[in-house]
XYZ file of C-alpha atoms in Angstrom:
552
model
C 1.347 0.179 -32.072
C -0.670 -1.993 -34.593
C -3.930 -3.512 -32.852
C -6.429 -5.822 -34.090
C -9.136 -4.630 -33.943
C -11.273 -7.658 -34.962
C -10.334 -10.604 -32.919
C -12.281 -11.510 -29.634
C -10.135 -13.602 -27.261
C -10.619 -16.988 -26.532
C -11.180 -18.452 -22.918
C -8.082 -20.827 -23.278
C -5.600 -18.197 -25.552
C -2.612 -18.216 -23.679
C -1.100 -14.178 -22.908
C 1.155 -14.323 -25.540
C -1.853 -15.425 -28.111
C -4.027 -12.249 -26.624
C -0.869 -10.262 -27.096
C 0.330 -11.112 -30.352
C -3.243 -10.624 -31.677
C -3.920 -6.706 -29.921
C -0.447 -5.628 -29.552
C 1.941 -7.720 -31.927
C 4.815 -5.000 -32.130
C 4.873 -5.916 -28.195
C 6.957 -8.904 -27.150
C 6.495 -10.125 -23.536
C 9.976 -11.418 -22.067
C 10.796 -13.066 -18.794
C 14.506 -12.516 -18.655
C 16.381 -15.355 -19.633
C 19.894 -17.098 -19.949
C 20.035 -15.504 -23.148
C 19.876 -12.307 -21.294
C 22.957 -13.007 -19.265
C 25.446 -14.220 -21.820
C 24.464 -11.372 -23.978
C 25.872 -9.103 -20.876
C 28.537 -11.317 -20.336
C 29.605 -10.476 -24.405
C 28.931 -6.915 -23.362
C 31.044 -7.338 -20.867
C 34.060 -8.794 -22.053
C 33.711 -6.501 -25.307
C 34.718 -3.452 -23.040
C 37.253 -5.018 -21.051
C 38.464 -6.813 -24.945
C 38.629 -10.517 -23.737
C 36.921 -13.388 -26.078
C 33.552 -14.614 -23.961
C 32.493 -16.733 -26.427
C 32.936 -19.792 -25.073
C 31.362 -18.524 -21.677
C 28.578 -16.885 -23.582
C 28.044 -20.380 -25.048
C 28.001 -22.117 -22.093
C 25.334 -20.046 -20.796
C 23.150 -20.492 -23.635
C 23.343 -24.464 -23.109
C 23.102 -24.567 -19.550
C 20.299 -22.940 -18.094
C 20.590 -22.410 -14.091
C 17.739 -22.870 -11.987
C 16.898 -19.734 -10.732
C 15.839 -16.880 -13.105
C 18.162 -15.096 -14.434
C 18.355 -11.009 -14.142
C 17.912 -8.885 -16.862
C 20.963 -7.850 -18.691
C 21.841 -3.425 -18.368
C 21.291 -3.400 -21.865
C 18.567 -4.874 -22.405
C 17.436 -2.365 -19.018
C 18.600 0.671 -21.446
C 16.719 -0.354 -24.191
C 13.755 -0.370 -22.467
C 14.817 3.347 -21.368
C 14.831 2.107 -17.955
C 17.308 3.748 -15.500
C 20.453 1.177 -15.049
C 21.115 1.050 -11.793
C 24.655 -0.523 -10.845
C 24.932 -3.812 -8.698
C 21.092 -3.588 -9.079
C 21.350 -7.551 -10.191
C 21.694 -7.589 -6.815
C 18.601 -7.475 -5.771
C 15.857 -9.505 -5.793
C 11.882 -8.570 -5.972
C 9.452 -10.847 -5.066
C 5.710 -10.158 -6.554
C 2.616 -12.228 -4.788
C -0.801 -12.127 -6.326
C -3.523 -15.183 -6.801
C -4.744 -16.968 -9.430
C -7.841 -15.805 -9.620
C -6.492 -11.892 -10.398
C -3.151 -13.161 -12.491
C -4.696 -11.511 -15.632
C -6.188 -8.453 -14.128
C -3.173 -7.224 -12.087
C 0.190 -8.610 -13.604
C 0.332 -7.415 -16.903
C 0.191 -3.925 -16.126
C 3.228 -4.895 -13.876
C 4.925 -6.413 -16.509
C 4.477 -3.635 -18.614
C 5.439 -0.865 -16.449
C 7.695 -1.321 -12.739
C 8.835 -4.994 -13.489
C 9.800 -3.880 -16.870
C 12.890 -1.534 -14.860
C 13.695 -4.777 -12.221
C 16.229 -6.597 -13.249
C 15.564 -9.314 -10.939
C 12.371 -10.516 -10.282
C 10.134 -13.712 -8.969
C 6.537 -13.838 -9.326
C 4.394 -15.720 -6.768
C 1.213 -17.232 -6.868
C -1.187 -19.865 -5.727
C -0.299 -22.773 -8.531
C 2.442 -22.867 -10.790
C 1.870 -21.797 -14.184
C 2.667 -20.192 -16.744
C 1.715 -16.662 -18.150
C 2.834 -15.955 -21.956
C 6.659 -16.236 -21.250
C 6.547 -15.543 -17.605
C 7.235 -18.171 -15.123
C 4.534 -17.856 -12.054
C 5.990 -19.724 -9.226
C 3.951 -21.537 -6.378
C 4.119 -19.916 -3.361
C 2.230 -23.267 -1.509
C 4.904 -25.664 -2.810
C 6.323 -26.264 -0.039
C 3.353 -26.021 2.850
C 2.450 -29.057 3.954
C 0.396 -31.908 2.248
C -1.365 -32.362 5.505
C -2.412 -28.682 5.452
C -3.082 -28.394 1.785
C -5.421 -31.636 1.462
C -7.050 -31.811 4.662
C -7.196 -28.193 6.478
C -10.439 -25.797 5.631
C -7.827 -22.813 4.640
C -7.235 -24.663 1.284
C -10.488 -25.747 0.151
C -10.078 -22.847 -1.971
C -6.647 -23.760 -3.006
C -7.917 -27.456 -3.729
C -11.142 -26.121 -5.940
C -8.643 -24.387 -7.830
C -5.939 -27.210 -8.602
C -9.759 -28.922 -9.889
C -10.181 -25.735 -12.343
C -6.524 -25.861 -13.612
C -6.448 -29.049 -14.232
C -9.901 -28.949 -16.510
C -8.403 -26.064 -18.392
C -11.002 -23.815 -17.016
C -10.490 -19.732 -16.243
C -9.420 -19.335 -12.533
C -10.807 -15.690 -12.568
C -14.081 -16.619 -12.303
C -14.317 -17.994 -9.018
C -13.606 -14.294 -7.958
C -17.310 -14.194 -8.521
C -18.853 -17.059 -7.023
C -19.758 -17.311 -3.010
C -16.850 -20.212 -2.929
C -14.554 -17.639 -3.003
C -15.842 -15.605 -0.651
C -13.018 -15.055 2.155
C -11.021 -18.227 0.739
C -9.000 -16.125 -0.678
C -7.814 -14.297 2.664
C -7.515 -17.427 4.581
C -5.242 -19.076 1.968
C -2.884 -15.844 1.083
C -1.770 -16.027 5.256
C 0.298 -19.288 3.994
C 2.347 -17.751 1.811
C 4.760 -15.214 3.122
C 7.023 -17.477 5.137
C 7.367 -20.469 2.396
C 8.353 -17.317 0.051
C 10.587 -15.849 1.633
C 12.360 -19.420 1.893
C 12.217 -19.884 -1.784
C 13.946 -17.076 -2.639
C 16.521 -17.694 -0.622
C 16.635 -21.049 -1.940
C 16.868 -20.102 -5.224
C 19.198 -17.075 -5.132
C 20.812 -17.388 -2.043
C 23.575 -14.787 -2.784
C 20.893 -11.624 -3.725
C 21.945 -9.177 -1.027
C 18.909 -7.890 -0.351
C 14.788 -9.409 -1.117
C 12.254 -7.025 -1.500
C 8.945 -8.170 -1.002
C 5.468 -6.584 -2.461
C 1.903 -7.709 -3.725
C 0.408 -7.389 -7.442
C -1.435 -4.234 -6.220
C 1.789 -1.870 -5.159
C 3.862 0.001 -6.759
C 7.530 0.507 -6.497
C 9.648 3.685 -7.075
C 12.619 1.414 -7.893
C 15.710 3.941 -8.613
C 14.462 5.341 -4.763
C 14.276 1.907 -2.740
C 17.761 1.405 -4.018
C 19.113 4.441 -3.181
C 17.546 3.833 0.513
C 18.877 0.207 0.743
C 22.311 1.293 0.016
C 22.635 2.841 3.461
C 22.211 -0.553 4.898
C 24.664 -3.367 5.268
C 23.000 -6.523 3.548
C 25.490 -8.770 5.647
C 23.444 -7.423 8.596
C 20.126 -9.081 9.497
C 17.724 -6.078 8.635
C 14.058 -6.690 8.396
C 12.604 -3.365 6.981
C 8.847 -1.816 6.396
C 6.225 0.427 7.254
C 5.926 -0.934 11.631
C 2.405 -2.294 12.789
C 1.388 -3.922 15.740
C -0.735 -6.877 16.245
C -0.538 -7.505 20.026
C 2.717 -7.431 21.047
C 4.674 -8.583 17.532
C 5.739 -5.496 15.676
C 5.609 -6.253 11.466
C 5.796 -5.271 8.342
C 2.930 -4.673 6.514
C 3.078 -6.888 3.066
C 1.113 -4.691 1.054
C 3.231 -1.808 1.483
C 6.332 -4.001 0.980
C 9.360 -4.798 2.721
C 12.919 -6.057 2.729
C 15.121 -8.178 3.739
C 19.000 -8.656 3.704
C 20.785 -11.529 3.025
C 22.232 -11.236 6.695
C 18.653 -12.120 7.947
C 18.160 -14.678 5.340
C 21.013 -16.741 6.618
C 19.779 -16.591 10.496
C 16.189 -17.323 9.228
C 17.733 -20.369 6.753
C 19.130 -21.253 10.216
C 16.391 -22.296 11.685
C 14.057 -23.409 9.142
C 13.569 -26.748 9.598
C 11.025 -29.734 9.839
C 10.569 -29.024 13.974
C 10.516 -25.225 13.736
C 7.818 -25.668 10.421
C 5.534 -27.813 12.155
C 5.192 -25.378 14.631
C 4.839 -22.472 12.427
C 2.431 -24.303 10.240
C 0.276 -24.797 13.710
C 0.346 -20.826 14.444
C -0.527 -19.699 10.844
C -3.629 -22.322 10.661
C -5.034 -20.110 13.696
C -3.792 -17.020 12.727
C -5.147 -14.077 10.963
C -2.616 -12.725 8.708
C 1.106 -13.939 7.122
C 2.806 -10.616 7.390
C 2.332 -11.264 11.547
C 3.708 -14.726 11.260
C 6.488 -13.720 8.864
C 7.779 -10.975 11.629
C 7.141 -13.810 14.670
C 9.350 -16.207 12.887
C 11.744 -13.301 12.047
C 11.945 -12.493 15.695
C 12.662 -15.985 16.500
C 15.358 -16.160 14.419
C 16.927 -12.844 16.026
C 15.404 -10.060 13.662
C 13.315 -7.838 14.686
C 11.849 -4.326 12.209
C 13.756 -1.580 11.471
C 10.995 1.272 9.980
C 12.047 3.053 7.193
C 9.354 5.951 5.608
C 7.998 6.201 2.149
C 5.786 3.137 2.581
C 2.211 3.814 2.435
C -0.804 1.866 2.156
C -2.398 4.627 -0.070
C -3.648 4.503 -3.403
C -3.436 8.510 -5.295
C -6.775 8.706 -4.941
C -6.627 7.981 -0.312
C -3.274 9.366 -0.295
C -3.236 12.564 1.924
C -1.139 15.361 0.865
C 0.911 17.696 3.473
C 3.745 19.687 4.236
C 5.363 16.690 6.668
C 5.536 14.190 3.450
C 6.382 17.213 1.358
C 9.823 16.124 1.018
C 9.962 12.122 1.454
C 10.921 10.040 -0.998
C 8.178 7.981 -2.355
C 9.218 4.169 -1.544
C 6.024 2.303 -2.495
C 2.479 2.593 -2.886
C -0.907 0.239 -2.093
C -4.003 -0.696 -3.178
C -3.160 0.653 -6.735
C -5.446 -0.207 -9.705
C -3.790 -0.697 -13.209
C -4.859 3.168 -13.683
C -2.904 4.362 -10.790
C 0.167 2.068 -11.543
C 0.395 3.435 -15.159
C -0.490 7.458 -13.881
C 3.113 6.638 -11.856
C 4.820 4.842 -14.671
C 4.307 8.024 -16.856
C 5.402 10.400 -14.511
C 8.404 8.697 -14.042
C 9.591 7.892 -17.942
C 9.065 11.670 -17.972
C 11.427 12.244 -15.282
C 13.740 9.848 -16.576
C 13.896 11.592 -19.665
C 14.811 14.429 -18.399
C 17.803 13.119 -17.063
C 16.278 12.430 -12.981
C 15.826 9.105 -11.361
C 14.971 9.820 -7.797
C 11.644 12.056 -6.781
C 9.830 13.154 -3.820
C 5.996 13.247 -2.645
C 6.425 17.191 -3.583
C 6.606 15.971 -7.389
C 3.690 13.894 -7.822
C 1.742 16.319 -6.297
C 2.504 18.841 -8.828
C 2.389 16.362 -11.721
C -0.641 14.508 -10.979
C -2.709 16.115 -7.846
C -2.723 19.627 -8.389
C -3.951 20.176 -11.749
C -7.465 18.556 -10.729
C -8.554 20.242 -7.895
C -10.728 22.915 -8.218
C -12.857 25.401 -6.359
C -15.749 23.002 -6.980
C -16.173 19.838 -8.847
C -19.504 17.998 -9.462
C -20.141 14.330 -9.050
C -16.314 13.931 -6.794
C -15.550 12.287 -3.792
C -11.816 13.412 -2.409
C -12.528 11.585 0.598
C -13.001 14.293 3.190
C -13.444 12.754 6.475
C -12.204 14.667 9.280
C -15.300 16.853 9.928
C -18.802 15.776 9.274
C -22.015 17.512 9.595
C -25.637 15.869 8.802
C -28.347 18.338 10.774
C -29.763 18.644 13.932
C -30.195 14.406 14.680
C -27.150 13.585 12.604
C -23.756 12.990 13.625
C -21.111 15.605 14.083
C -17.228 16.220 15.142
C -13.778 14.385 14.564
C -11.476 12.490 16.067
C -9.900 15.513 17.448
C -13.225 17.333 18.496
C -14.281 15.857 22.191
C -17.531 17.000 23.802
C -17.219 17.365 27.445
C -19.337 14.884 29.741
C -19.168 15.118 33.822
C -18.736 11.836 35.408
C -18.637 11.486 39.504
C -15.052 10.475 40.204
C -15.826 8.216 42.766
C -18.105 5.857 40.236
C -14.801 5.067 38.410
C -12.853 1.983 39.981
C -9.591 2.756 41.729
C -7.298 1.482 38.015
C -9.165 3.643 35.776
C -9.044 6.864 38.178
C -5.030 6.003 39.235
C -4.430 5.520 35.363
C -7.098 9.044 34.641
C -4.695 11.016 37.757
C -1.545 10.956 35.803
C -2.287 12.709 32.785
C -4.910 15.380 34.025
C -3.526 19.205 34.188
C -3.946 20.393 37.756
C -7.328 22.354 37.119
C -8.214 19.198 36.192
C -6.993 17.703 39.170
C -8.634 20.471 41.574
C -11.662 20.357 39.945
C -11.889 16.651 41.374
C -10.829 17.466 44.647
C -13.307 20.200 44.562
C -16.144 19.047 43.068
C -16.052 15.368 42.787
C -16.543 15.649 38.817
C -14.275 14.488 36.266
C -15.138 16.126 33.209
C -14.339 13.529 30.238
C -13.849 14.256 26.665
C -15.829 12.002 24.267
C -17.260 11.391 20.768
C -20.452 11.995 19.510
C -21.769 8.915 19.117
C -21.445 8.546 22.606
C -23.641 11.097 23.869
C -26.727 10.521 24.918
C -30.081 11.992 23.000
C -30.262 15.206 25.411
C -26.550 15.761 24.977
C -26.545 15.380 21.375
C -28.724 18.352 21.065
C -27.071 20.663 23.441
C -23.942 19.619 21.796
C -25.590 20.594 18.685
C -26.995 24.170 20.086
C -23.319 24.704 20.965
C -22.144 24.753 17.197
C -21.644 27.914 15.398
C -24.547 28.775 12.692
C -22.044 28.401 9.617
C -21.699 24.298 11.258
C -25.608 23.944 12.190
C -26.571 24.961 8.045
C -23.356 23.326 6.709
C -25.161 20.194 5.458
C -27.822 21.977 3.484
C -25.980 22.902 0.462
C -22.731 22.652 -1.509
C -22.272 26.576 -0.567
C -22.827 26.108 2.632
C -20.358 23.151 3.255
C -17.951 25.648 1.657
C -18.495 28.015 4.088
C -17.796 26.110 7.126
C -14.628 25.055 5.713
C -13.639 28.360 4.824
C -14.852 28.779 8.834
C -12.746 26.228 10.113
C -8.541 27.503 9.552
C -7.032 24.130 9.139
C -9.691 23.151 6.433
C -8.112 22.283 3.488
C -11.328 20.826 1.225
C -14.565 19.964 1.907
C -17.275 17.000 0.239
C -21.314 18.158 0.106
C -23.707 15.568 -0.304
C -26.901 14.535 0.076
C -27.686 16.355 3.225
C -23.964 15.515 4.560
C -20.863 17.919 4.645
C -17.470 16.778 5.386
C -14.453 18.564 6.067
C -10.826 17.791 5.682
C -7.312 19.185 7.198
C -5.427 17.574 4.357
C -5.008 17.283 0.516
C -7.086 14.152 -1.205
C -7.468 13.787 -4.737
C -10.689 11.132 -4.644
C -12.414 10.258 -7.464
C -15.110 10.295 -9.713
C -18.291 9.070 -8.666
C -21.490 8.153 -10.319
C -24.152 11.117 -9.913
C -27.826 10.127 -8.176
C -30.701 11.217 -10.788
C -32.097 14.354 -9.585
C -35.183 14.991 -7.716
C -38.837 15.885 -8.938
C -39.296 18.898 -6.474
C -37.061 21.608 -7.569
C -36.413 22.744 -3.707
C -34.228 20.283 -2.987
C -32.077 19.576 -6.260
C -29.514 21.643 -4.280
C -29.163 18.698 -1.662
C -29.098 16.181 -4.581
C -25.801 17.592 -5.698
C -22.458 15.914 -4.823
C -19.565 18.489 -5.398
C -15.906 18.171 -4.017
C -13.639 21.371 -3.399
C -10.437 22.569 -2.523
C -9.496 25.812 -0.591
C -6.966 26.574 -3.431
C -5.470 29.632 -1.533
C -4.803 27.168 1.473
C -3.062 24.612 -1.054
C -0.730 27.497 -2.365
C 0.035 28.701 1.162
C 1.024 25.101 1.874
C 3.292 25.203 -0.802
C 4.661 28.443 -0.115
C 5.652 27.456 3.180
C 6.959 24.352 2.441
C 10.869 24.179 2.387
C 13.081 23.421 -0.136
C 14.040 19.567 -0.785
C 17.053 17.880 -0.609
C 17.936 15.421 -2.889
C 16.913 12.185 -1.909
C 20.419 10.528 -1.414
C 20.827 13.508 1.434
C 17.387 12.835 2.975
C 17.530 9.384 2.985
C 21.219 10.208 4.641
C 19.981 12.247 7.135
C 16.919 10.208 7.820
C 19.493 7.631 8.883
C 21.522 9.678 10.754
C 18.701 10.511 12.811
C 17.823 6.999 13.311
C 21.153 5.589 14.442
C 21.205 3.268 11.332
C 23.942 4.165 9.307
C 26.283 1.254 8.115
């Protein structure tokens, strides 16, 4: 690649200027009706009828909605070609203010393998040759111009207007929030301009600038689903009693559930809609209401996570899973996947499990000790004699008189106590209550504390010592010493780097001035040593089903 190395971008270059100038043996492409006659030609070449007029037709009449990429332009990109894949439809949201700083990295790598793609984002514009659709189009004016939700919207229609760089309001205390509150308007008006514009995609699948999708895998999962059935599918959370799908992790839906939610979508059933999102907190919640009202509720699936490498915890129950999609991924993460899968690809595999990445692009970092790391070890934590101690699964036990508990809590108590729990109570009148540190009082805090082993009491003091107690403690799997703290961790994080602190005058405590992350590496083999053999993905993703009772 040829790259200029002395020109300094302009504020109002355009993508294709900045490319041209650093990369100009790249060529950014959104896939266009040039695209599909030249498949058309491919087509008809193999089955030897004369497309030309066809071919002809499509280069003079441009449709309305984009256009997928041709297979062969797909194989010329060395991207796996996946058939029917035209069938699908993936729908990327980001904002304005980030369109430079998370697309192109997209573009470059996991939309360069989609076929079929629309990108979403605050206003309508256009990036080098990509089309960026408006995902507030069709919200109401009322809304838009009047309601406090889009006075970040409205300062940015000012901006574009003037010519000026959206990305820097990312930086200014106008943006602070206005962000949050205005993405919660866009997942429902999306998902009814996709369906608008390519009503006949069997299935959508739905994910923000800042995931990552294994591609070759979500189709291979998809195809044990009928798209004529309404299926609304994701990673399940709850807020209150609506069960959704989280949009960061991504989700899908089938042209089945399209239709029922086309159905309904009208000016009455808007207006209301429009009401609940303005007092709302999020648009992946209103999305699944809406869904629910039109019949739909989620199905879960697995392999969505809301992990980036670095958070992602490695174990022996993912060991297997096919990786669906990822979260919270910076352009470094979405290229460290990009590369692992071209070199899969060329090796003639399309489809992967959690057990690969690990051994591509976990295991050879950790170490029996690495300086100025975090790998995010939070299960355990130890800080001295007055700092805080335990986990979520270590309870310290506190007596409470059963009688000062009202009749609810001690009916609701009864039913899951072991009977020496039970005749305890009727014996002594004590219910003895497991709780967390924190909420211990000052006395119990230190004879909680005098109740530690030694290798726990010292395991703040020293890199060495942190060691220990996770060596101490069976399910440890790596441990994080720091600054007088120590935690401990049951599963596999990679982390990352972190700046180091300048070190202290007195020479006695340089030791606590150290931050240094370790694995138990004769844990991590024994993991993989017990971990089973995989199936291929098609068969887990079968079975998966099976169990589930969702086979088409």
């Amino acid at each position: 690649m040829v790259i200029s190395r002395h020109y300094l971008p302009s504020l109002h270059d355009s993508a294709d200027q900045v490319v041209s100038q650093y990369a100009p043996d790249l060529h950014l492409q959104r896939p266009s009706v040039q695209f599909e006659a030249d498949e058309e030609q491919e087509e008809a070449e193999q089955d030897g009828t004369d497309s030309d007029d066809d071919a002809s037709a499509a280069r003079t009449s441009a449709p309305k909605q984009p256009v997928p990429t041709a297979s062969s332009k797909l194989k010329l990109r060395g991207c796996p070609v996946v058939p029917s894949s035209a069938d699908f439809l993936v729908s990327m949201k980001t904002g304005a203010t980030e369109l430079f700083a998370k697309l192109p990295e997209q573009l470059l790598t996991t939309l360069r393998c989609v076929p079929n793609y629309m990108i979403f984002s605050d206003i309508e514009q256009e990036m080098g040759d990509y089309h960026i659709y408006s995902s507030l189009e069709d919200v109401s004016d009322s809304y838009k111009y009047n309601h406090r939700d889009f006075s970040f919207y409205r300062r940015l229609l000012d901006l574009y207007a003037k010519g000026q760089d959206l990305s820097l309001l990312q930086i200014t205390k106008q943006a602070e929030g206005s962000a949050w509150d205005l993405d919660k308007w866009k997942f429902i008006p999306i998902a009814h301009k996709v369906y608008k514009e390519q009503p006949h995609v069997k299935w959508y699948i739905f994910l923000e600038a800042d995931s990552y999708m294994a591609w070759s895998n979500v189709l291979e999962m998809l195809a044990l689903y009928d798209p004529q059935k309404p299926w609304y599918l994701g990673a399940p959370h709850y807020y209150g009693e609506v069960a959704f799908a989280h949009g960061g992790m991504g989700y899908m839906i089938s042209n089945g559930a399209m239709k029922l939610l086309d159905e309904i979508y009208d000016h009455k059933h808007i207006a209301k809609w429009e009401q609940k999102v303005s007092e709302s907190c999020c648009g992946d919640v209103e999305l699944a209401s809406v869904l629910q009202e039109a019949g739909i509720n989620i199905t879960g699936i697995p392999g969505l996570y809301g992990e980036s490498l670095a958070w992602f915890e490695w174990d022996e129950g993912r060991w297997c899973e096919p990786a669906l999609s990822w979260h919270h991924m910076r352009a470094h993460d979405v290229e460290a996947i990009w590369q692992f899968e071209t070199k899969l690809l060329s090796g003639g595999d399309s489809h992967y499990v959690y057990r690969d990445l690990f051994h591509q692009l976990v295991e050879p970092h950790l170490s029996d000790a690495r300086d100025d790391w975090d790998n995010m070890s939070r299960d355990r934590i130890y800080t001295g004699a007055s700092g805080r101690h335990g986990d979520e699964e270590r309870r310290y036990k506190h007596d409470i008189v059963w009688e000062d508990l009202d009749e609810e809590e001690r009916e609701h108590i009864w039913k899951d106590l072991d009977d020496d729990q039970k005749e305890r109570i009727e014996n002594d009148g004590l219910y003895r209550k497991d709780i967390r540190w924190d909420e211990l009082t000052e006395e119990e805090q230190e004879a909680a504390f005098s109740d530690l082993s030694e290798i726990e009491q010292e395991a703040h003091n020293s890199p060495e010592q942190c060691r220990a107690a996770c060596e101490d403690w069976d399910e440890c799997m790596q441990y994080w010493s720091s600054f007088g703290r120590c935690h401990l961790h049951r599963t596999i994080r990679l982390g990352h780097y972190m700046q180091s602190r300048p070190p202290v005058e007195d020479e006695e405590d340089l030791v606590t001035n150290r931050t240094v992350s370790g694995w138990m590496q004769d844990r991590v083999r024994d993991m993989k040593d017990r971990a089973k053999d995989c199936a291929s993905v098609a068969d887990w993703m079968k079975q998966h089903a099976e169990d589930e009772g969702l086979l088409r």
